[in-house]
Structure formats: C-alpha cells, structure tokens
mmCIF file of C-alpha atoms in Angstrom:
data_model
loop_
_atom_site.group_PDB
_atom_site.id
_atom_site.type_symbol
_atom_site.label_atom_id
_atom_site.label_comp_id
_atom_site.label_asym_id
_atom_site.label_seq_id
_atom_site.Cartn_x
_atom_site.Cartn_y
_atom_site.Cartn_z
ATOM 1 C CA UNK A 1 66.981 17.171 336.883
ATOM 2 C CA UNK A 2 66.651 19.898 339.501
ATOM 3 C CA UNK A 3 68.423 23.134 338.475
ATOM 4 C CA UNK A 4 71.164 23.440 335.870
ATOM 5 C CA UNK A 5 73.925 25.737 337.140
ATOM 6 C CA UNK A 6 75.484 28.640 335.250
ATOM 7 C CA UNK A 7 75.158 28.842 331.474
ATOM 8 C CA UNK A 8 78.884 28.217 331.017
ATOM 9 C CA UNK A 9 78.555 24.907 332.878
ATOM 10 C CA UNK A 10 75.838 23.318 330.699
ATOM 11 C CA UNK A 11 78.121 21.123 328.574
ATOM 12 C CA UNK A 12 80.204 20.055 331.578
ATOM 13 C CA UNK A 13 77.062 19.125 333.476
ATOM 14 C CA UNK A 14 75.955 16.923 330.568
ATOM 15 C CA UNK A 15 79.374 15.222 330.670
ATOM 16 C CA UNK A 16 79.078 14.741 334.425
ATOM 17 C CA UNK A 17 75.772 12.947 333.871
ATOM 18 C CA UNK A 18 77.378 10.693 331.267
ATOM 19 C CA UNK A 19 80.187 10.003 333.719
ATOM 20 C CA UNK A 20 77.579 8.746 336.183
ATOM 21 C CA UNK A 21 76.122 6.460 333.532
ATOM 22 C CA UNK A 22 73.159 8.717 332.772
ATOM 23 C CA UNK A 23 72.219 9.702 329.238
ATOM 24 C CA UNK A 24 71.306 13.439 329.272
ATOM 25 C CA UNK A 25 69.073 12.841 326.247
ATOM 26 C CA UNK A 26 66.798 10.755 328.492
ATOM 27 C CA UNK A 27 66.075 13.556 330.962
ATOM 28 C CA UNK A 28 62.305 14.039 331.158
ATOM 29 C CA UNK A 29 62.494 17.624 332.448
ATOM 30 C CA UNK A 30 64.534 20.257 334.255
ATOM 31 C CA UNK A 31 62.772 21.814 337.245
ATOM 32 C CA UNK A 32 64.193 25.232 338.117
ATOM 33 C CA UNK A 33 63.892 25.979 341.832
ATOM 34 C CA UNK A 34 64.102 29.695 341.023
ATOM 35 C CA UNK A 35 65.212 32.055 338.266
ATOM 36 C CA UNK A 36 68.728 33.143 339.299
ATOM 37 C CA UNK A 37 71.672 32.686 336.933
ATOM 38 C CA UNK A 38 73.507 30.101 339.042
ATOM 39 C CA UNK A 39 70.475 27.798 338.931
ATOM 40 C CA UNK A 40 68.981 28.299 335.471
ATOM 41 C CA UNK A 41 71.731 29.269 333.030
ATOM 42 C CA UNK A 42 72.622 25.727 331.938
ATOM 43 C CA UNK A 43 69.010 24.722 331.263
ATOM 44 C CA UNK A 44 69.006 26.189 327.765
ATOM 45 C CA UNK A 45 71.945 23.958 326.778
ATOM 46 C CA UNK A 46 69.890 20.866 327.629
ATOM 47 C CA UNK A 47 66.841 22.077 325.728
ATOM 48 C CA UNK A 48 68.887 23.007 322.661
ATOM 49 C CA UNK A 49 70.887 19.751 322.595
ATOM 50 C CA UNK A 50 68.445 17.207 324.051
ATOM 51 C CA UNK A 51 65.012 18.895 323.805
ATOM 52 C CA UNK A 52 64.647 18.739 327.579
ATOM 53 C CA UNK A 53 61.524 20.626 328.721
ATOM 54 C CA UNK A 54 62.151 23.387 331.271
ATOM 55 C CA UNK A 55 59.775 24.079 334.187
ATOM 56 C CA UNK A 56 59.778 27.268 336.261
ATOM 57 C CA UNK A 57 57.598 28.636 339.033
ATOM 58 C CA UNK A 58 54.951 31.248 338.329
ATOM 59 C CA UNK A 59 56.469 34.586 339.249
ATOM 60 C CA UNK A 60 59.961 33.909 337.891
ATOM 61 C CA UNK A 61 59.141 34.212 334.192
ATOM 62 C CA UNK A 62 60.437 37.791 334.201
ATOM 63 C CA UNK A 63 63.802 36.650 335.587
ATOM 64 C CA UNK A 64 64.197 34.157 332.740
ATOM 65 C CA UNK A 65 63.182 36.810 330.197
ATOM 66 C CA UNK A 66 65.688 39.313 331.622
ATOM 67 C CA UNK A 67 68.608 36.901 331.813
ATOM 68 C CA UNK A 68 69.683 38.355 335.153
ATOM 69 C CA UNK A 69 68.542 39.000 338.715
ATOM 70 C CA UNK A 70 66.086 41.896 338.470
ATOM 71 C CA UNK A 71 64.597 41.087 341.880
ATOM 72 C CA UNK A 72 66.066 42.447 345.126
ATOM 73 C CA UNK A 73 69.073 40.654 346.605
ATOM 74 C CA UNK A 74 69.185 41.366 350.344
ATOM 75 C CA UNK A 75 72.474 40.173 351.921
ATOM 76 C CA UNK A 76 72.192 38.304 355.225
ATOM 77 C CA UNK A 77 75.893 38.394 356.185
ATOM 78 C CA UNK A 78 79.222 40.070 355.535
ATOM 79 C CA UNK A 79 80.166 37.206 353.206
ATOM 80 C CA UNK A 80 76.994 37.879 351.206
ATOM 81 C CA UNK A 81 77.764 41.596 351.046
ATOM 82 C CA UNK A 82 81.240 40.768 349.735
ATOM 83 C CA UNK A 83 79.794 38.723 346.866
ATOM 84 C CA UNK A 84 76.756 40.895 346.130
ATOM 85 C CA UNK A 85 78.280 42.787 343.179
ATOM 86 C CA UNK A 86 79.404 39.637 341.356
ATOM 87 C CA UNK A 87 76.078 37.875 341.967
ATOM 88 C CA UNK A 88 74.139 40.880 340.642
ATOM 89 C CA UNK A 89 76.361 40.885 337.543
ATOM 90 C CA UNK A 90 75.674 37.224 336.678
ATOM 91 C CA UNK A 91 73.963 36.854 333.269
ATOM 92 C CA UNK A 92 72.521 34.131 331.051
ATOM 93 C CA UNK A 93 70.861 34.011 327.649
ATOM 94 C CA UNK A 94 67.193 34.949 328.198
ATOM 95 C CA UNK A 95 64.626 32.233 327.494
ATOM 96 C CA UNK A 96 61.107 31.141 328.306
ATOM 97 C CA UNK A 97 60.139 27.962 330.134
ATOM 98 C CA UNK A 98 58.102 25.195 328.540
ATOM 99 C CA UNK A 99 55.812 24.976 331.556
ATOM 100 C CA UNK A 100 55.002 27.379 334.390
ATOM 101 C CA UNK A 101 54.119 25.823 337.746
ATOM 102 C CA UNK A 102 51.449 27.761 339.653
ATOM 103 C CA UNK A 103 50.147 24.981 341.936
ATOM 104 C CA UNK A 104 51.400 21.752 343.471
ATOM 105 C CA UNK A 105 51.951 19.216 340.681
ATOM 106 C CA UNK A 106 52.642 15.482 341.001
ATOM 107 C CA UNK A 107 56.188 14.818 339.858
ATOM 108 C CA UNK A 108 54.879 11.766 338.020
ATOM 109 C CA UNK A 109 53.268 14.133 335.477
ATOM 110 C CA UNK A 110 56.657 15.271 334.237
ATOM 111 C CA UNK A 111 59.213 12.655 335.238
ATOM 112 C CA UNK A 112 57.474 9.365 336.160
ATOM 113 C CA UNK A 113 59.007 9.665 339.643
ATOM 114 C CA UNK A 114 56.946 9.712 342.858
ATOM 115 C CA UNK A 115 56.939 13.167 344.412
ATOM 116 C CA UNK A 116 55.645 16.708 344.117
ATOM 117 C CA UNK A 117 56.672 20.058 342.656
ATOM 118 C CA UNK A 118 55.280 22.780 344.913
ATOM 119 C CA UNK A 119 55.375 26.593 344.726
ATOM 120 C CA UNK A 120 56.950 28.281 347.746
ATOM 121 C CA UNK A 121 57.493 31.998 346.978
ATOM 122 C CA UNK A 122 60.136 33.586 349.164
ATOM 123 C CA UNK A 123 63.703 33.709 347.905
ATOM 124 C CA UNK A 124 62.100 34.681 344.586
ATOM 125 C CA UNK A 125 58.456 35.125 343.637
ATOM 126 C CA UNK A 126 58.473 31.825 341.748
ATOM 127 C CA UNK A 127 60.538 29.600 344.023
ATOM 128 C CA UNK A 128 59.710 25.885 343.887
ATOM 129 C CA UNK A 129 60.515 22.885 346.073
ATOM 130 C CA UNK A 130 60.658 19.324 344.764
ATOM 131 C CA UNK A 131 59.914 16.362 346.998
ATOM 132 C CA UNK A 132 60.805 12.744 346.362
ATOM 133 C CA UNK A 133 60.506 9.866 348.847
ATOM 134 C CA UNK A 134 62.787 10.675 351.780
ATOM 135 C CA UNK A 135 64.196 13.927 350.421
ATOM 136 C CA UNK A 136 63.370 17.446 349.309
ATOM 137 C CA UNK A 137 65.175 19.810 346.919
ATOM 138 C CA UNK A 138 64.749 23.321 348.321
ATOM 139 C CA UNK A 139 66.821 25.575 346.073
ATOM 140 C CA UNK A 140 67.847 28.679 348.029
ATOM 141 C CA UNK A 141 65.274 28.428 350.835
ATOM 142 C CA UNK A 142 68.351 27.952 353.052
ATOM 143 C CA UNK A 143 71.912 26.752 352.527
ATOM 144 C CA UNK A 144 74.313 24.289 354.032
ATOM 145 C CA UNK A 145 77.252 25.434 356.140
ATOM 146 C CA UNK A 146 80.579 26.343 354.551
ATOM 147 C CA UNK A 147 82.133 23.917 357.037
ATOM 148 C CA UNK A 148 80.253 21.135 358.796
ATOM 149 C CA UNK A 149 76.671 20.023 358.266
ATOM 150 C CA UNK A 150 74.490 22.721 359.818
ATOM 151 C CA UNK A 151 71.644 24.564 358.104
ATOM 152 C CA UNK A 152 72.123 28.312 357.592
ATOM 153 C CA UNK A 153 70.300 31.342 356.257
ATOM 154 C CA UNK A 154 70.844 31.728 352.530
ATOM 155 C CA UNK A 155 73.190 34.516 351.449
ATOM 156 C CA UNK A 156 70.234 36.578 350.184
ATOM 157 C CA UNK A 157 66.841 36.754 351.863
ATOM 158 C CA UNK A 158 64.757 39.916 352.114
ATOM 159 C CA UNK A 159 62.067 38.789 354.581
ATOM 160 C CA UNK A 160 63.609 36.674 357.335
ATOM 161 C CA UNK A 161 60.325 36.014 359.134
ATOM 162 C CA UNK A 162 58.696 34.846 355.927
ATOM 163 C CA UNK A 163 61.733 32.629 355.296
ATOM 164 C CA UNK A 164 61.365 31.056 358.731
ATOM 165 C CA UNK A 165 57.670 30.377 358.027
ATOM 166 C CA UNK A 166 58.549 28.856 354.648
ATOM 167 C CA UNK A 167 61.098 26.496 356.205
ATOM 168 C CA UNK A 168 58.518 25.396 358.773
ATOM 169 C CA UNK A 169 56.031 24.905 355.930
ATOM 170 C CA UNK A 170 58.439 22.485 354.291
ATOM 171 C CA UNK A 171 59.170 20.671 357.550
ATOM 172 C CA UNK A 172 55.565 20.369 358.656
ATOM 173 C CA UNK A 173 53.427 20.212 355.498
ATOM 174 C CA UNK A 174 55.257 19.992 352.169
ATOM 175 C CA UNK A 175 57.842 17.357 353.101
ATOM 176 C CA UNK A 176 57.043 16.024 356.589
ATOM 177 C CA UNK A 177 58.760 12.695 355.876
ATOM 178 C CA UNK A 178 61.901 14.084 354.223
ATOM 179 C CA UNK A 179 65.089 13.256 356.097
ATOM 180 C CA UNK A 180 67.499 14.877 353.627
ATOM 181 C CA UNK A 181 67.328 18.486 352.415
ATOM 182 C CA UNK A 182 69.228 19.140 349.192
ATOM 183 C CA UNK A 183 70.171 22.816 349.190
ATOM 184 C CA UNK A 184 71.217 24.938 346.244
ATOM 185 C CA UNK A 185 74.507 25.739 347.969
ATOM 186 C CA UNK A 186 76.597 23.406 350.115
ATOM 187 C CA UNK A 187 74.822 20.623 351.981
ATOM 188 C CA UNK A 188 72.963 18.363 351.815
ATOM 189 C CA UNK A 189 71.537 18.967 355.272
ATOM 190 C CA UNK A 190 69.665 16.518 357.450
ATOM 191 C CA UNK A 191 66.217 17.230 358.840
ATOM 192 C CA UNK A 192 67.390 17.640 362.448
ATOM 193 C CA UNK A 193 69.848 20.382 361.442
ATOM 194 C CA UNK A 194 67.089 22.276 359.621
ATOM 195 C CA UNK A 195 64.657 21.965 362.541
ATOM 196 C CA UNK A 196 67.351 23.107 364.972
ATOM 197 C CA UNK A 197 68.273 26.183 362.932
ATOM 198 C CA UNK A 198 64.644 27.111 362.195
ATOM 199 C CA UNK A 199 62.710 26.114 365.353
ATOM 200 C CA UNK A 200 58.973 26.512 365.796
ATOM 201 C CA UNK A 201 58.361 29.931 367.422
#
C-alpha cells in the first residue's frame, strides 16, 4: 500500500480494503511517500493490527518521530494559505519506520510486485516515488486539479525550480513509461497533463 491517510482513518481504510475484496492482513508493506500527517498517520494502525512493515524515505525519520510537520510548509496559492494553520496543526502518534529507504530499491524486495521505490527529496527531505508498470505514485510532488484533470503545483512547495526539476526527473528518468500519475491529492493525472504543466525549460 502507498500511504495511509490520517491516523483517525486507519480502521476505515482497512474496511475499505475489505470492501474491495482485499485482506489487509496480507499487505506486504506500506510505503510512505513522505512524513506528513495526512499520508502517514494511519500506518501505525496497520502495523499494530496486521504487523504490516512501514517504509519511509531517509530524511523523514524526524517527521515520524515528531508526529507533526516540523519542516517548512511554503504555500503556493491563496487556497494553501487559507489551510496552512490547520495543516500545521495536524498530529499523529509518533513512531519509527521498519525500513528507511536511502537509494532506489526494487519493489519486488518488499512486495513481490514489479517496480521501484526511489528517493526524490523535494516536498520533504525524505520524499519517495513508487513506480509500477504503467504508473507512478508521486505523493505530493504535484497535485491534481480541484476540477478537471490538469496537473497543478502542490499546495506547499518551498523551492519551485527544484520541484520543476524533480517532475522532469520523474518524466524523463524515474518513470519514463508511466502513463498515469497517482497524486497524493486529487487526480490521478495523465502523463500529457504533467508534461504540459511542467514543460522542459
């Protein structure tokens, strides 16, 4: 599983999996794309109830240990500024990961699925992307549109030029064959929309 939502949503997420015919006890691992509360909080529920190992990127261990966003959140829009206070206030029970990813790792090592887990620091110091055939899970590298299917800047990004380079890195090197980009918020987004929003300089 990629990401686990807020802590309060852990049990509901397990029920959603069951509703799709998936036994949460059979999850091989949870890969956290980054250490913010809305992506990691529910992971502890799965480890406590199903012994699911948790993987996080090197650089985000301090976020998990703090149980909150201790890194800078730089709003990229008025909508982001409006939600900044509530996002900064989001908390989860602190925990440590079972494995820290500091290099590209074959997904087969942890989940018996073809693909790769790759570090891509940017949104946070330990951000990860997960590729599978035809698709890539990119966390908060960018987001989908509130309406429609375009690719947009994430709500929080401190270095916009670095973000643009990271998106191109995914398009050109990490996931050159991916046609679908699964974002942490809204989406999914197709490859053409990402390339259009983040063109080569």
